[in-house]
mmCIF file of C-alpha atoms in Angstrom:
data_model
loop_
_atom_site.group_PDB
_atom_site.id
_atom_site.type_symbol
_atom_site.label_atom_id
_atom_site.label_comp_id
_atom_site.label_asym_id
_atom_site.label_seq_id
_atom_site.Cartn_x
_atom_site.Cartn_y
_atom_site.Cartn_z
ATOM 1 C CA MET A 245 -29.801 -13.905 151.390
ATOM 2 C CA LYS A 246 -33.134 -14.204 149.657
ATOM 3 C CA LEU A 247 -36.183 -13.280 151.690
ATOM 4 C CA ASN A 248 -39.611 -14.742 151.056
ATOM 5 C CA ASP A 249 -41.562 -12.625 148.568
ATOM 6 C CA ALA A 250 -44.256 -11.816 151.136
ATOM 7 C CA VAL A 251 -41.715 -10.231 153.497
ATOM 8 C CA LEU A 252 -39.847 -8.369 150.774
ATOM 9 C CA GLY A 253 -43.102 -7.193 149.156
ATOM 10 C CA ALA A 254 -44.292 -5.772 152.468
ATOM 11 C CA VAL A 255 -40.992 -3.891 152.816
ATOM 12 C CA PHE A 256 -41.431 -2.441 149.295
ATOM 13 C CA CYS A 257 -45.005 -1.392 150.128
ATOM 14 C CA ALA A 258 -43.832 0.371 153.293
ATOM 15 C CA LEU A 259 -40.971 2.075 151.430
ATOM 16 C CA GLY A 260 -43.331 3.187 148.651
ATOM 17 C CA LEU A 261 -45.799 4.615 151.162
ATOM 18 C CA TRP A 262 -43.026 6.529 152.915
ATOM 19 C CA ILE A 263 -41.814 7.958 149.573
ATOM 20 C CA VAL A 264 -45.343 9.038 148.574
ATOM 21 C CA LEU A 265 -45.955 10.719 151.944
ATOM 22 C CA TYR A 266 -42.571 12.448 151.930
ATOM 23 C CA SER A 267 -42.823 13.671 148.349
ATOM 24 C CA ALA A 268 -46.322 15.061 148.962
ATOM 25 C CA GLY A 269 -44.722 17.628 151.254
ATOM 26 C CA LEU A 270 -42.255 18.951 148.674
ATOM 27 C CA PRO A 271 -43.136 22.494 147.568
ATOM 28 C CA LYS A 272 -44.511 23.032 144.062
ATOM 29 C CA PRO A 273 -43.292 25.953 141.957
ATOM 30 C CA ARG A 274 -45.919 28.671 141.492
ATOM 31 C CA HIS A 275 -45.842 28.545 137.710
ATOM 32 C CA LEU A 276 -46.136 24.745 137.326
ATOM 33 C CA SER A 277 -48.861 22.265 138.214
ATOM 34 C CA TYR A 278 -46.186 19.671 139.041
ATOM 35 C CA GLY A 279 -43.013 19.958 141.004
ATOM 36 C CA PRO A 280 -40.114 17.984 142.409
ATOM 37 C CA GLY A 281 -42.514 15.609 144.161
ATOM 38 C CA LEU A 282 -44.060 14.239 140.943
ATOM 39 C CA PHE A 283 -41.393 11.688 140.061
ATOM 40 C CA PRO A 284 -40.923 10.364 143.621
ATOM 41 C CA THR A 285 -44.714 10.062 143.980
ATOM 42 C CA LEU A 286 -44.906 7.990 140.792
ATOM 43 C CA MET A 287 -42.001 5.822 141.945
ATOM 44 C CA GLY A 288 -43.557 5.374 145.388
ATOM 45 C CA ALA A 289 -46.913 4.407 143.866
ATOM 46 C CA GLY A 290 -45.134 1.910 141.622
ATOM 47 C CA LEU A 291 -43.361 0.422 144.642
ATOM 48 C CA ILE A 292 -46.682 0.071 146.466
ATOM 49 C CA VAL A 293 -48.344 -1.672 143.513
ATOM 50 C CA CYS A 294 -45.394 -3.983 142.761
ATOM 51 C CA GLY A 295 -44.820 -4.674 146.461
ATOM 52 C CA GLY A 296 -48.487 -5.582 146.858
ATOM 53 C CA ILE A 297 -48.324 -7.994 143.932
ATOM 54 C CA GLN A 298 -45.121 -9.511 145.315
ATOM 55 C CA THR A 299 -46.658 -9.840 148.790
ATOM 56 C CA ILE A 300 -49.702 -11.649 147.426
ATOM 57 C CA ALA A 301 -47.495 -14.007 145.391
ATOM 58 C CA GLY A 302 -45.374 -14.713 148.464
ATOM 59 C CA LEU A 303 -48.399 -15.422 150.626
ATOM 60 C CA LEU A 304 -49.700 -17.897 148.059
ATOM 61 C CA ARG A 305 -46.390 -19.813 148.285
ATOM 62 C CA TRP A 306 -45.829 -19.226 152.017
ATOM 63 C CA ARG A 307 -45.818 -22.911 153.040
ATOM 64 C CA SER A 308 -43.629 -24.175 150.196
ATOM 65 C CA ALA A 309 -40.949 -21.457 150.186
ATOM 66 C CA PRO A 310 -38.511 -20.826 153.055
ATOM 67 C CA ILE A 311 -38.515 -17.399 154.675
ATOM 68 C CA VAL A 312 -34.750 -16.968 154.134
ATOM 69 C CA GLU A 313 -32.469 -18.856 151.732
ATOM 70 C CA ARG A 314 -28.960 -18.394 150.344
ATOM 71 C CA PRO A 315 -29.118 -17.881 146.573
ATOM 72 C CA ALA A 316 -26.717 -19.784 144.318
ATOM 73 C CA TRP A 317 -25.376 -16.608 142.669
ATOM 74 C CA LEU A 318 -23.519 -15.680 145.883
ATOM 75 C CA GLY A 319 -20.883 -18.198 144.806
ATOM 76 C CA HIS A 320 -19.942 -16.178 141.680
ATOM 77 C CA ARG A 321 -17.544 -13.240 142.065
ATOM 78 C CA ARG A 322 -18.749 -11.492 138.914
ATOM 79 C CA LEU A 323 -22.335 -11.464 140.106
ATOM 80 C CA ILE A 324 -21.302 -10.177 143.525
ATOM 81 C CA LEU A 325 -19.375 -7.367 141.771
ATOM 82 C CA ASN A 326 -22.491 -6.537 139.739
ATOM 83 C CA LEU A 327 -24.413 -6.163 142.982
ATOM 84 C CA ALA A 328 -21.673 -4.241 144.810
ATOM 85 C CA VAL A 329 -21.372 -1.625 142.072
ATOM 86 C CA ILE A 330 -24.881 -0.306 142.836
ATOM 87 C CA PRO A 331 -24.279 0.942 146.408
ATOM 88 C CA ALA A 332 -20.783 2.032 145.353
ATOM 89 C CA ALA A 333 -22.342 4.191 142.624
ATOM 90 C CA CYS A 334 -24.794 5.717 145.112
ATOM 91 C CA LEU A 335 -21.954 6.512 147.519
ATOM 92 C CA PHE A 336 -19.836 7.967 144.714
ATOM 93 C CA TYR A 337 -22.720 10.209 143.610
ATOM 94 C CA TYR A 338 -23.240 11.400 147.174
ATOM 95 C CA VAL A 339 -19.554 12.245 147.593
ATOM 96 C CA ALA A 340 -18.739 13.634 144.131
ATOM 97 C CA ALA A 341 -21.881 15.244 142.679
ATOM 98 C CA ASP A 342 -21.488 18.663 144.273
ATOM 99 C CA ARG A 343 -17.825 18.943 143.278
ATOM 100 C CA LEU A 344 -17.894 17.333 139.827
ATOM 101 C CA GLY A 345 -21.489 18.075 138.887
ATOM 102 C CA PHE A 346 -24.280 15.830 137.682
ATOM 103 C CA LEU A 347 -22.949 15.475 134.139
ATOM 104 C CA PHE A 348 -19.478 14.187 135.040
ATOM 105 C CA THR A 349 -20.614 12.161 138.054
ATOM 106 C CA GLY A 350 -23.501 10.554 136.183
ATOM 107 C CA LEU A 351 -21.328 9.829 133.162
ATOM 108 C CA THR A 352 -18.703 8.152 135.339
ATOM 109 C CA ILE A 353 -21.315 6.044 137.117
ATOM 110 C CA LEU A 354 -22.998 4.972 133.882
ATOM 111 C CA VAL A 355 -19.749 4.038 132.156
ATOM 112 C CA VAL A 356 -18.454 2.060 135.153
ATOM 113 C CA MET A 357 -21.756 0.215 135.589
ATOM 114 C CA LEU A 358 -21.941 -0.651 131.906
ATOM 115 C CA VAL A 359 -18.330 -1.873 131.782
ATOM 116 C CA VAL A 360 -18.816 -3.969 134.934
ATOM 117 C CA GLY A 361 -21.939 -5.372 133.281
ATOM 118 C CA GLY A 362 -19.891 -6.560 130.316
ATOM 119 C CA VAL A 363 -20.291 -3.755 127.759
ATOM 120 C CA ALA A 364 -17.205 -2.746 125.756
ATOM 121 C CA PRO A 365 -15.610 0.456 127.149
ATOM 122 C CA LEU A 366 -16.035 2.537 123.971
ATOM 123 C CA ARG A 367 -19.676 1.530 123.593
ATOM 124 C CA ALA A 368 -20.215 2.187 127.318
ATOM 125 C CA ALA A 369 -18.752 5.695 126.949
ATOM 126 C CA ILE A 370 -20.959 6.515 123.963
ATOM 127 C CA VAL A 371 -24.116 5.149 125.567
ATOM 128 C CA GLY A 372 -23.260 6.861 128.864
ATOM 129 C CA LEU A 373 -22.691 10.217 127.180
ATOM 130 C CA VAL A 374 -25.950 10.058 125.219
ATOM 131 C CA MET A 375 -27.930 8.916 128.261
ATOM 132 C CA ILE A 376 -26.533 11.557 130.617
ATOM 133 C CA VAL A 377 -27.383 14.313 128.138
ATOM 134 C CA VAL A 378 -30.930 12.945 127.731
ATOM 135 C CA VAL A 379 -31.409 12.610 131.493
ATOM 136 C CA THR A 380 -30.081 16.130 132.054
ATOM 137 C CA MET A 381 -32.453 17.508 129.415
ATOM 138 C CA ILE A 382 -35.425 15.749 131.017
ATOM 139 C CA PHE A 383 -34.675 16.657 134.617
ATOM 140 C CA ALA A 384 -33.209 20.143 134.210
ATOM 141 C CA SER A 385 -35.235 21.489 131.284
ATOM 142 C CA ILE A 386 -38.583 19.697 131.411
ATOM 143 C CA LEU A 387 -39.024 18.795 135.092
ATOM 144 C CA HIS A 388 -37.042 21.835 136.361
ATOM 145 C CA VAL A 389 -35.121 19.753 138.895
ATOM 146 C CA PRO A 390 -32.013 21.656 139.985
ATOM 147 C CA LEU A 391 -29.014 19.437 139.267
ATOM 148 C CA PRO A 392 -25.555 20.176 140.654
ATOM 149 C CA TRP A 393 -23.292 21.701 138.014
ATOM 150 C CA GLY A 394 -19.989 21.329 139.880
ATOM 151 C CA VAL A 395 -17.043 22.339 137.707
ATOM 152 C CA LEU A 396 -19.421 23.407 134.912
ATOM 153 C CA ALA A 397 -21.141 26.043 137.086
ATOM 154 C CA PRO A 398 -19.536 29.035 135.287
ATOM 155 C CA ILE A 399 -21.043 27.924 131.948
ATOM 156 C CA SER A 400 -24.147 26.127 133.234
ATOM 157 C CA GLY A 401 -26.595 28.547 131.603
ATOM 158 C CA GLN A 402 -25.545 27.308 128.168
ATOM 159 C CA PHE A 403 -26.581 23.736 129.007
ATOM 160 C CA ILE A 404 -30.244 24.380 129.815
ATOM 161 C CA TRP A 405 -32.136 23.497 126.683
#
């Protein structure tokens, strides 16, 4: 179902505000001026700004657009699969990340999402491998976010660049 932009924008604003308030309470490391709350704060601020823009756009079209409508793409199985893979990936990460580690779990999620999206499997594997290494370098080495190592825990010190 498609909600009117004013309603959905207000939900995004509320979600962004909650993220900003929650991430403000995350402890900062003593040796850094930023900590694990930086990225969520930026994302929350972005949600507030984009949600505000979407709310204003929805209010301008309030009389001409229905509050709830069924979008045409719900009739296409491929598009429903594209949507379903997102919560499935989140659930898979929640279940598997501690056991497999961020590298293997993230790689699996990226490859599956790319293949479902229509990318050739070999290209998806290459892109997924490059992206997971880049993301790991950014989060673990630059932002100092502790990522689960899973099966790579015995040799994890060699992967911090």
